[in-house]
Structure formats: structure tokens, C-alpha cells
Coordinates of N, CA and C in Angstrom, one line a residue:
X1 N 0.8 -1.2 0.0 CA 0.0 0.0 0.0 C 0.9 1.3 0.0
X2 N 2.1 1.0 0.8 CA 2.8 2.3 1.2 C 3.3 2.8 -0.9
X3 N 3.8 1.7 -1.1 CA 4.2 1.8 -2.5 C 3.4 2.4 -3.5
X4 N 2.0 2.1 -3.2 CA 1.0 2.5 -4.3 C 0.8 4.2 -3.8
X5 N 0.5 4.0 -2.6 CA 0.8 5.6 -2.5 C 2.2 6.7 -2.6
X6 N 2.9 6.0 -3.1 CA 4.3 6.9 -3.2 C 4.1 6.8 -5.1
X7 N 3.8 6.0 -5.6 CA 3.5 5.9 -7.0 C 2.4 7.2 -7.8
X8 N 1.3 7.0 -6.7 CA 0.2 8.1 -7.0 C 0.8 9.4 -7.1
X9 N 1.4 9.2 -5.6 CA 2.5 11.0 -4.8 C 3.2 10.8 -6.1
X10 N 4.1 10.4 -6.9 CA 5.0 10.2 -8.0 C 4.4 10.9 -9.6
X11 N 2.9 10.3 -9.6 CA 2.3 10.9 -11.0 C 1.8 12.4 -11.0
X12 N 1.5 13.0 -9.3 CA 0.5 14.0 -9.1 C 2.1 14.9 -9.2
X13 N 2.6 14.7 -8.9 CA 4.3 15.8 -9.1 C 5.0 15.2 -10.8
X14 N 4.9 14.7 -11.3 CA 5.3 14.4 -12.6 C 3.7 15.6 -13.5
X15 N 2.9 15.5 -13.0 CA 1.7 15.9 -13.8 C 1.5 17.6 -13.1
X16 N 2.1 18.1 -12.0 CA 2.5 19.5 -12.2 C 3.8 20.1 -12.4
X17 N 5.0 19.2 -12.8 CA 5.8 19.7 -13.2 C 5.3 20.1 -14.7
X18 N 4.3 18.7 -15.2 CA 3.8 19.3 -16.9 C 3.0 20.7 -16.3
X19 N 2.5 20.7 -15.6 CA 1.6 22.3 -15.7 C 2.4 22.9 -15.7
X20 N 3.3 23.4 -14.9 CA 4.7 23.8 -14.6 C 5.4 24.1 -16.3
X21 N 5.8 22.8 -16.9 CA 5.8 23.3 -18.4 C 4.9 24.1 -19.7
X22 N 3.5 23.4 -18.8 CA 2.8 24.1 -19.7 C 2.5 25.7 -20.1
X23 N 2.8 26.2 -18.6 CA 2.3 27.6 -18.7 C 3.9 28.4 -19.4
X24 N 4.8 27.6 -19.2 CA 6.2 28.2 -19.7 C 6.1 28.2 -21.9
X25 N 5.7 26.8 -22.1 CA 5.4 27.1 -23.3 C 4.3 27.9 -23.4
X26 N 3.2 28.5 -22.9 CA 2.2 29.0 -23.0 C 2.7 30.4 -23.5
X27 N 3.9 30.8 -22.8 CA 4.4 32.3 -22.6 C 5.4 32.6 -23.4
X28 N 5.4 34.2 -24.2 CA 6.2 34.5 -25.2 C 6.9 34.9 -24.3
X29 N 7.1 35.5 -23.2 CA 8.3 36.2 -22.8 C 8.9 34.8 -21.9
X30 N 10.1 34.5 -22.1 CA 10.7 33.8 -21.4 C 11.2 33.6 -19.8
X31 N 11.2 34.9 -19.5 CA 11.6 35.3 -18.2 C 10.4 34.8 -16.6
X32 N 9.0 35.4 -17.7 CA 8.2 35.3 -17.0 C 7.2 33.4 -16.8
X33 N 7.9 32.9 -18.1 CA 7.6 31.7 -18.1 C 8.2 30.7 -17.3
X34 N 9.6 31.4 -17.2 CA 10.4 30.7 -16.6 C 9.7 30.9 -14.6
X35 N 9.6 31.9 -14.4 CA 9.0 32.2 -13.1 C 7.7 31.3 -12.9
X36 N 6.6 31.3 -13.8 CA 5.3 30.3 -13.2 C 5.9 29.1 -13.3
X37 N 6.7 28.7 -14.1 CA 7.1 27.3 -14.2 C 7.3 26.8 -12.5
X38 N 7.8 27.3 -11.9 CA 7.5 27.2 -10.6 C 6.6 26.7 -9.8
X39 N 5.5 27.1 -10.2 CA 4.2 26.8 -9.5 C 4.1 25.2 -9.5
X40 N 4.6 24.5 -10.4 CA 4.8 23.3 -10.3 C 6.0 22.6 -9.1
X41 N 7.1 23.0 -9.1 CA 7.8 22.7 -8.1 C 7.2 23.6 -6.7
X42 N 6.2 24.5 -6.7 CA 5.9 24.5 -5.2 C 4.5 23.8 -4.6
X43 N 4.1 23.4 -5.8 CA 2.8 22.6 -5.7 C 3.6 20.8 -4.7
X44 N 4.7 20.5 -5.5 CA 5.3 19.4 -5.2 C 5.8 19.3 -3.6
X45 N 6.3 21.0 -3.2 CA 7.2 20.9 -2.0 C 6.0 21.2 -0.9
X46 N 5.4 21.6 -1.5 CA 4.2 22.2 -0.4 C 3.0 20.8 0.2
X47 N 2.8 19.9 -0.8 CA 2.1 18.8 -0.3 C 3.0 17.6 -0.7
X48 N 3.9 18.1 -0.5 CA 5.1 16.8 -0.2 C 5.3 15.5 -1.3
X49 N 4.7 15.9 -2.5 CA 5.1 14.9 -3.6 C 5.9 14.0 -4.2
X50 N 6.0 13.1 -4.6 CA 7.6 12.4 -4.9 C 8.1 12.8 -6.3
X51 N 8.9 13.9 -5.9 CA 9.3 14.2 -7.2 C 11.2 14.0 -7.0
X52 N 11.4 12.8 -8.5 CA 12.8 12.6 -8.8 C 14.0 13.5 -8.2
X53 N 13.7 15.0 -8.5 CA 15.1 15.4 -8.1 C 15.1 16.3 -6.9
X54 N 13.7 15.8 -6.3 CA 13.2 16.4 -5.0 C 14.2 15.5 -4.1
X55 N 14.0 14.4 -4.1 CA 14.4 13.1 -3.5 C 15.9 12.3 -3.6
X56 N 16.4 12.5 -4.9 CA 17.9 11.7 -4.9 C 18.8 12.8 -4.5
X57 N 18.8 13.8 -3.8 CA 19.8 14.5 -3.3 C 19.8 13.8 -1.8
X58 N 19.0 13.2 -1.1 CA 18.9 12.6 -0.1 C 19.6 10.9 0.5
X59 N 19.8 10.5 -0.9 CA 20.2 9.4 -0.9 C 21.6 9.2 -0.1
X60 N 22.6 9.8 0.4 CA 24.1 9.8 1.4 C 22.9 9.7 2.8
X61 N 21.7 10.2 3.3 CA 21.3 10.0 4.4 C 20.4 8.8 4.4
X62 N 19.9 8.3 3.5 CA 19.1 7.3 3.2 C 19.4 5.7 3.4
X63 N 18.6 4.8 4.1 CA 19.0 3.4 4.0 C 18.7 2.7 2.5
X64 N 19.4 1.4 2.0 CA 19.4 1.3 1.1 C 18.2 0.7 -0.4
X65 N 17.0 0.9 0.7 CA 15.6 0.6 0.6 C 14.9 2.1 -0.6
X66 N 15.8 3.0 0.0 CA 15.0 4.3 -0.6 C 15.7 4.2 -2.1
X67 N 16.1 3.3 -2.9 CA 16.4 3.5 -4.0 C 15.2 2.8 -4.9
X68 N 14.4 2.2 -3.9 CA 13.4 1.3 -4.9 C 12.3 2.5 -4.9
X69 N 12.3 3.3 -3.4 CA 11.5 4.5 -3.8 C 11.8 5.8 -5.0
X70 N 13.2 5.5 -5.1 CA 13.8 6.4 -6.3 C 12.6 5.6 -7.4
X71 N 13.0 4.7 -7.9 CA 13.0 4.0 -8.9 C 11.2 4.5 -9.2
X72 N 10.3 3.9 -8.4 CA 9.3 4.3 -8.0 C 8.7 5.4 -8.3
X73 N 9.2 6.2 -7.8 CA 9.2 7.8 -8.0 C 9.6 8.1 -9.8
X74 N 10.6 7.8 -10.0 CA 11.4 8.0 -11.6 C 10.0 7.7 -12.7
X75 N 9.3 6.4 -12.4 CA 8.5 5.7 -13.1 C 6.9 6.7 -13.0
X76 N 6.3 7.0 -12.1 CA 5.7 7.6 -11.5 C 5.3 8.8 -12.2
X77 N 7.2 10.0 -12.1 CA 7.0 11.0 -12.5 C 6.7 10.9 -14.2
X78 N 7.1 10.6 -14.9 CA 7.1 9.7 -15.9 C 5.6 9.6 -16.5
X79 N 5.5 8.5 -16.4 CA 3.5 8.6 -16.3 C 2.9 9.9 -16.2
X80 N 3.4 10.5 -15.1 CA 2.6 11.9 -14.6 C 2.7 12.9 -15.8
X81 N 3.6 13.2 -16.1 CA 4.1 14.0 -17.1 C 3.8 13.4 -18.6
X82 N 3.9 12.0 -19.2 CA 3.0 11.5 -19.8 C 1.4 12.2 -20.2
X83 N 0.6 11.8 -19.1 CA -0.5 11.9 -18.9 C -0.9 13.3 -18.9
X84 N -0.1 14.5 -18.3 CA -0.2 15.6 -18.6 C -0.4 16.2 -20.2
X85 N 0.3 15.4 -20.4 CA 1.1 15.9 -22.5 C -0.1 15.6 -23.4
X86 N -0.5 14.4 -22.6 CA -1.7 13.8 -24.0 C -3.2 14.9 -23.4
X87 N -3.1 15.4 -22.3 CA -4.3 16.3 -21.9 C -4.1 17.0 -22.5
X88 N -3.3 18.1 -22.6 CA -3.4 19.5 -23.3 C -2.8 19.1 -24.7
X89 N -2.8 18.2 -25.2 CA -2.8 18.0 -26.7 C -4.4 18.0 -27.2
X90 N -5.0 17.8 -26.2 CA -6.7 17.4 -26.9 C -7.3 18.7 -26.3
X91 N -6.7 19.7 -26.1 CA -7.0 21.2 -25.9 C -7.3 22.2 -27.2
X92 N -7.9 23.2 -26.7 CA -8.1 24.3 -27.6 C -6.5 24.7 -27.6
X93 N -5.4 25.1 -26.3 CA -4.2 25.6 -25.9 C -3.1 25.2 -26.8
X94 N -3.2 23.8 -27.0 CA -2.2 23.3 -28.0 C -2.0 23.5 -29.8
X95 N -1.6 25.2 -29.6 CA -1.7 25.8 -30.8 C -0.6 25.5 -31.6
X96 N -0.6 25.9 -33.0 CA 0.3 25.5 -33.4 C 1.7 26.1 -33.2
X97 N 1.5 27.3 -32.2 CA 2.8 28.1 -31.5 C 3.6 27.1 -30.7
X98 N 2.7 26.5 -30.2 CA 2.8 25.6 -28.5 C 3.7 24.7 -29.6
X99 N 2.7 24.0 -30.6 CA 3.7 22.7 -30.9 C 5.1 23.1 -31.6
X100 N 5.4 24.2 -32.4 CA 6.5 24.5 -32.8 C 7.5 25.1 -31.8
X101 N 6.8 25.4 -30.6 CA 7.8 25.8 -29.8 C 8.7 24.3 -29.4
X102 N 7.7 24.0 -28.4 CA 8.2 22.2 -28.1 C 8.6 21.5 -29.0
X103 N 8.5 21.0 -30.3 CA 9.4 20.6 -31.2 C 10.8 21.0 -31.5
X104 N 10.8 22.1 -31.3 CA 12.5 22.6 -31.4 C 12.8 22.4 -30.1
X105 N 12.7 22.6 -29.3 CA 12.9 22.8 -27.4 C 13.8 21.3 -27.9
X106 N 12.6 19.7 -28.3 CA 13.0 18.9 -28.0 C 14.2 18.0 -29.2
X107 N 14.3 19.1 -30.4 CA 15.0 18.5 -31.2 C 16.7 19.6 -30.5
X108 N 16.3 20.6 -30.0 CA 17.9 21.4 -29.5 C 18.7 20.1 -28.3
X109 N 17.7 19.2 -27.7 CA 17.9 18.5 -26.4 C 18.9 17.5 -27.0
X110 N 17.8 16.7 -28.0 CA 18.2 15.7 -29.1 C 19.2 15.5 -29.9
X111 N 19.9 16.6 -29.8 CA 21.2 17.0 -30.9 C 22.2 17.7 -30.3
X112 N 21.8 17.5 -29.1 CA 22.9 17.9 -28.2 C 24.0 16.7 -27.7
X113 N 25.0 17.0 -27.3 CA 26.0 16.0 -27.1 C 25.9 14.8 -25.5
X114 N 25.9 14.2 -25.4 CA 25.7 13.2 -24.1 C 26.6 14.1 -23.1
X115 N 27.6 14.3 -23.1 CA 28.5 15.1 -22.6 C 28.0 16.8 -22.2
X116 N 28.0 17.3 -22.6 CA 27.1 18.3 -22.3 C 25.9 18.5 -21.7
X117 N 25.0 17.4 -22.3 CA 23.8 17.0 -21.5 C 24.0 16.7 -20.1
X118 N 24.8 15.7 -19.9 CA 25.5 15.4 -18.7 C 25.5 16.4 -17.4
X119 N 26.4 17.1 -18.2 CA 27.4 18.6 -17.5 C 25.8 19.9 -16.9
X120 N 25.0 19.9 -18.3 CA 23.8 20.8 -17.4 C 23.0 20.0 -16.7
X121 N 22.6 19.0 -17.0 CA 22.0 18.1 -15.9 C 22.1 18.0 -14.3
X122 N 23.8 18.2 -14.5 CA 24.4 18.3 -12.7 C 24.2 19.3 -12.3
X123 N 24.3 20.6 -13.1 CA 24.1 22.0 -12.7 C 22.3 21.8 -12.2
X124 N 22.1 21.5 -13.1 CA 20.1 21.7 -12.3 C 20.3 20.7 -11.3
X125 N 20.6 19.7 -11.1 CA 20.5 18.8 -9.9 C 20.9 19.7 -8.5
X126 N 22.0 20.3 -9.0 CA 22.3 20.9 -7.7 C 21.5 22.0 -6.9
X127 N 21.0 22.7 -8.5 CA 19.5 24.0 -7.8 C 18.7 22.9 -7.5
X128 N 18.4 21.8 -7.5 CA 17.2 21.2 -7.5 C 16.9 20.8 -5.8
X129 N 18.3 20.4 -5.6 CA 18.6 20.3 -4.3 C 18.3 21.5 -3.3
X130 N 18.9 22.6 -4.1 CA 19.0 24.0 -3.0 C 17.0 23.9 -3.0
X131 N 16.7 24.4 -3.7 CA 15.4 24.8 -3.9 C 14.5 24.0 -2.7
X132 N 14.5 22.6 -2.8 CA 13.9 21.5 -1.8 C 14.4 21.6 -0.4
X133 N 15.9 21.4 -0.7 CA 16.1 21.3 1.3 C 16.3 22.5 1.7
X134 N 16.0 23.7 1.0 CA 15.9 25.0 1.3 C 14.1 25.1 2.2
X135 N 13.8 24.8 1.5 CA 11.9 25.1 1.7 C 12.3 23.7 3.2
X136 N 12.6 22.9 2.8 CA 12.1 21.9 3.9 C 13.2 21.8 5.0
X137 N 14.1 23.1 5.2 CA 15.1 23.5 6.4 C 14.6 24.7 7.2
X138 N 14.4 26.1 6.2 CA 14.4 27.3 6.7 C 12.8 26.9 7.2
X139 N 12.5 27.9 8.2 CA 11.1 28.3 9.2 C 10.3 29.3 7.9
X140 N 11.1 30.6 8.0 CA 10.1 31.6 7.4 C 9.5 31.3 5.6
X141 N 8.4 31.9 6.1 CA 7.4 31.6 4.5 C 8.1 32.4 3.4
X142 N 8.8 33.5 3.2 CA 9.3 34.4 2.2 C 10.6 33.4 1.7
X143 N 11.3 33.1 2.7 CA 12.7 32.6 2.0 C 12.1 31.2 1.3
X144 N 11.2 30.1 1.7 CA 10.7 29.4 1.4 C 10.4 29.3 -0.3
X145 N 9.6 30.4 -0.3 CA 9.0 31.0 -1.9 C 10.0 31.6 -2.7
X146 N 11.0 32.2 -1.9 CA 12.1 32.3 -2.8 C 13.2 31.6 -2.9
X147 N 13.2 30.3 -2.3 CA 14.1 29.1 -2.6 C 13.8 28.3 -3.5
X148 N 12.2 28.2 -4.0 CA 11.7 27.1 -5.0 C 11.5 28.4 -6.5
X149 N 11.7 29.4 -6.6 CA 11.0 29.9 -7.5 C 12.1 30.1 -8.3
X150 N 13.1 31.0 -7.3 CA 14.8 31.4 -7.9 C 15.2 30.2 -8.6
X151 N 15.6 29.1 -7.6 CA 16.5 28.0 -8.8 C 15.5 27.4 -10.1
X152 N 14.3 27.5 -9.8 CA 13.6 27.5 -10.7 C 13.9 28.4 -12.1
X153 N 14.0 29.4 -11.9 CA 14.1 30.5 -12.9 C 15.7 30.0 -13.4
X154 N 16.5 30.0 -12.3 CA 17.9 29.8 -13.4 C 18.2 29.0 -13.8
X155 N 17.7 27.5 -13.7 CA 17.8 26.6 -14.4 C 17.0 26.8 -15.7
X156 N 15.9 27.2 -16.1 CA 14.8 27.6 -17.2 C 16.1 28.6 -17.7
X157 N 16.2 29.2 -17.4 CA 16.5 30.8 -18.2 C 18.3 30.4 -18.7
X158 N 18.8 29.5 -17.7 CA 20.4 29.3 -18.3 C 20.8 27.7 -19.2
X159 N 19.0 27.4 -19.2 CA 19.1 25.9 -20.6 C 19.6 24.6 -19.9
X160 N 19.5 24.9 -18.5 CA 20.0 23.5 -17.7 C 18.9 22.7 -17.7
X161 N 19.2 20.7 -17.8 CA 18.7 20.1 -17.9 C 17.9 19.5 -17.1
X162 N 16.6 19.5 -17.2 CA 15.8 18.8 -15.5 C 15.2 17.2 -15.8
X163 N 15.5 16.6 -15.8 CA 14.7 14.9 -16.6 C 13.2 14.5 -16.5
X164 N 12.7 15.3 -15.5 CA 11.1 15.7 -15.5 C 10.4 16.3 -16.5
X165 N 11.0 17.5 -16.2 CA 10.6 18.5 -17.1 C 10.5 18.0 -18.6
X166 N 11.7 17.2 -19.4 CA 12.0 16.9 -20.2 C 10.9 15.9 -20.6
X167 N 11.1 15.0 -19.9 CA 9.8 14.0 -20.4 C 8.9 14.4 -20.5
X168 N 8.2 15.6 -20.0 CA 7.2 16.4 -20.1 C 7.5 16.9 -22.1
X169 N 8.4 18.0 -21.8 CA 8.4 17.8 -23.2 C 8.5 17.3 -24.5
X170 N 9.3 16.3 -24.0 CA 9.7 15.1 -24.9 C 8.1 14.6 -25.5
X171 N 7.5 14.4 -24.1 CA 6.0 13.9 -24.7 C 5.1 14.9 -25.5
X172 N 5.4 15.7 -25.2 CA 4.2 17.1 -25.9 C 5.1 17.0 -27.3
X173 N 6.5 16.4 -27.5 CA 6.6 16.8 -29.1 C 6.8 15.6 -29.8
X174 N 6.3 14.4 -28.7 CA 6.1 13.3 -29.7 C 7.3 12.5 -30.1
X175 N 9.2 13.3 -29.6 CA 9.9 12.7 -30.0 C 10.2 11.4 -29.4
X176 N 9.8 9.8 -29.0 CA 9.9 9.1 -28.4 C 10.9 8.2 -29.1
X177 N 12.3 8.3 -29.3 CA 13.5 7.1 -29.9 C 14.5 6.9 -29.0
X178 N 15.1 6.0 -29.8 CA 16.3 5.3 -29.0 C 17.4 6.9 -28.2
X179 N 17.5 8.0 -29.4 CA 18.2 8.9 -28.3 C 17.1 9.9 -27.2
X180 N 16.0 9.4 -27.8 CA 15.1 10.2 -26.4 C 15.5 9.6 -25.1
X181 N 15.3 8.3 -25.1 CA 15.7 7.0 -24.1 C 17.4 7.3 -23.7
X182 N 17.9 7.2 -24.1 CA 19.5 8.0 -23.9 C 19.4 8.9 -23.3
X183 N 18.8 10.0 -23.8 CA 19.3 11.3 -23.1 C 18.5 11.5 -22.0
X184 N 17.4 10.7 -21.4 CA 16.4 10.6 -20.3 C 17.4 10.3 -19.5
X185 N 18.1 8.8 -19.7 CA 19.3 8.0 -18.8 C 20.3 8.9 -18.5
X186 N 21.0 10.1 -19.5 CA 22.3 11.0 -19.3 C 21.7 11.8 -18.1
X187 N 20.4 12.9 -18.3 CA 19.7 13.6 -17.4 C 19.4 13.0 -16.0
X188 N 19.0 12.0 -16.1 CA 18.8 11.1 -14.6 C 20.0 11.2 -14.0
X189 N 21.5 10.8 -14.8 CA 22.8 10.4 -14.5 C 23.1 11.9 -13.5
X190 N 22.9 13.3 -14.3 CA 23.1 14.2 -13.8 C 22.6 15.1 -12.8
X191 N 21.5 14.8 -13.1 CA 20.3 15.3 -11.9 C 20.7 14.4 -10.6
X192 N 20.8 13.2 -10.7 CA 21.4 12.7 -9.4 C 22.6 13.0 -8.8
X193 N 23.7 12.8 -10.1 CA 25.3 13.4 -9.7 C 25.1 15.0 -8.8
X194 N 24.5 15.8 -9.4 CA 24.1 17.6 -8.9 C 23.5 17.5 -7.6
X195 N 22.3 16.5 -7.5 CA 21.5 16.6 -6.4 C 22.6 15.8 -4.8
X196 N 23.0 15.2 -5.6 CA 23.7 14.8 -4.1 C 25.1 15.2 -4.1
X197 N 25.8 15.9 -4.7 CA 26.8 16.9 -4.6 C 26.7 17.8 -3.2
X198 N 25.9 18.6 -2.7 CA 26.1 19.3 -1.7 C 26.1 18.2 -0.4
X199 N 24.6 17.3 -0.6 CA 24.6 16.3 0.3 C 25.9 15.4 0.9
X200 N 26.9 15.2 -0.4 CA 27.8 14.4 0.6 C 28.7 15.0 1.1
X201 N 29.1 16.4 0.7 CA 29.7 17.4 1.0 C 29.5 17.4 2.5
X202 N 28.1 17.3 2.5 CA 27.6 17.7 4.4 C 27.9 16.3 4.7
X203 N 27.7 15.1 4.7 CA 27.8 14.1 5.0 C 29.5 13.7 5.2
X204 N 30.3 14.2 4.2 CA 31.6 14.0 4.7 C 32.6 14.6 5.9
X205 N 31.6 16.0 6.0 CA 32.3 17.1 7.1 C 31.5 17.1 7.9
X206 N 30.3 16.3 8.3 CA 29.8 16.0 9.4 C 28.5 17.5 9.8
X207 N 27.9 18.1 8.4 CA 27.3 19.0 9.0 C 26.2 18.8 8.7
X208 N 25.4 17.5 8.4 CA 24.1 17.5 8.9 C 23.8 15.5 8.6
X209 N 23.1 15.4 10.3 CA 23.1 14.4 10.6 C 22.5 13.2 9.1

């Protein structure tokens, strides 16, 4: 049971990171799209959702049980984001702006190098981290909102890779091949390497239990 409800928690955060996308493709100005996109990662941190790069920054404090909840989670978000893409395809919203935007989004992803993909991947993993054990350390509500919204924005605005997000768009442009599957696996590789980067930092110098 515990499983089935970490699966559900897993689609309902994979399916507002897609809202999260959606309102970003929605928006010509980039700056500001990049800002609502947010509303998806505070929807996740605020009722506690299993979202992928919410969670593997945790893994140096974790017993070795919590990897099947990774896994769990990975699958989850997946689906969620899935299920998002085929909704607003059967929308009035999914204009032909929307689709030509996400098509390129996912063919610049696609033709980019494993190596590089990599390299931004780690970079968001590690906002991905600040953003989460930011909200789920500090007391006050203002730093909270500005912990999930900021790394949000500079990961959007500086082209770094999130593997949620991605599948989100990957789905909305229909690219489903062997290097979609690839570059899902490089992104996972990175978002994990980023997300537990500060973590074992603290775990090797003993500054948090």
C-alpha cells in the first residue's frame, strides 16, 4: 500500500511539473515563463510529492531501501508527465505556436552531445537540491518562496537540464527514440550526480546528521 501511495504522490508531481511546463510554453516572454514554471515545483514541495530530483539529493542519508522509492518515483514521475502531454494535446491551448515551440525545445535537447547534456544536468540537480532542502530546512514563508522559484528561474533561463521536465516535453513533441531513451538516462545520471553533490559534502564534514 505504502508503494501504491508513493506511486500516485509520484504521477500528481510528474503531472505538475507538466503544468509547470505548460504555462512556460504558454508564454512569449521567457523570463516570466520561466517564473510560473515554478508553481509546479511549489505545488510538489508544499504537499510533499515524490518528485525525482526532489528526493535523490537525499540518498548519502538514506537506507538502502530508498532506491526502490527512487526508482518508484522515476516511473511515477514519468507517467505523470505522460498523462499531462496527451491532456493538453486534446485542448483548444495546443496551438500550433505551443507545438512548434516544443518541437524545437526537444529537437535542440536531441542533438545535443551526451556530454554536455550530462554537465547541465548536474548543474540543475544541484539547484534542484538547494530549492527542496531550502523550503524543507528554513522556518520563514518568504525565504521558502524564494528558494523554489529562484533556482527554478535559473535553471529555465540558463538551458539547464531537469529529466522531468524533459519527459514532459519530450512527450508534448512526440519525440519518443532510442536517443530520447538516452538522453532521459544521461539527465537522470546528472540530476542525481548535482542533487547529491552538496549532500555528501555535508555528510563527509559532518554538518548534517
Amino acid at each position: 500500500m505504502e508503494q501504491l501511495r508513493q506511486f500516485v504522490s509520484a504521477v500528481l508531481a510528474g503531472f505538475m511539473i507538466g503544468m509547470g511546463g505548460t504555462v512556460f510554453l504558454s508564454q512569449e516572454n521567457k523570463a516570466l515563463g520561466a517564473c510560473m514554471f515554478g508553481v509546479g515545483l511549489f505545488t510538489v514541495v508544499v504537499f510533499r510529492l515524490q518528485l525525482y530530483t526532489g528526493k535523490i539529493g537525499y540518498v548519502p542519508f538514506e537506507k538502502p531501501k530508498y532506491i526502490l522509492e527512487l526508482i518508484i518515483t522515476w516511473i511515477g514521475n514519468f507517467c505523470g508527465t505522460v498523462l499531462i502531454a496527451k491532456c493538453v494535446q486534446n485542448t483548444r491551448i495546443f496551438t500550433a505556436s505551443m507545438t512548434n515551440k516544443v518541437t524545437s525545445m526537444a529537437e535542440l535537447k536531441l542533438n545535443d552531445s551526451l556530454f554536455s547534456i550530462l554537465i547541465l544536468s548536474i548543474f540543475c540537480g544541484i539547484l534542484m537540491f538547494i530549492a527542496v532542502d531550502t523550503f524543507k530546512e528554513q522556518q520563514g514563508s518568504t525565504i521558502k518562496v524564494i528558494a523554489v522559484f529562484v533556482p527554478v528561474m535559473v535553471f529555465i533561463l540558463s538551458g539547464f537540464e531537469h529529466v522531468v521536465a524533459n519527459m514532459y516535453y519530450f512527450a508534448m513533441a512526440n519525440t519518443w527514440t532510442f536517443d530520447t531513451i538516452i538522453a532521459l538516462i544521461v539527465m537522470t545520471i546528472g540530476n542525481s550526480i548535482g542533487g547529491m553533490l552538496i549532500p555528501i559534502y555535508q555528510k563527509l564534514f559532518h554538518l548534517k546528521a
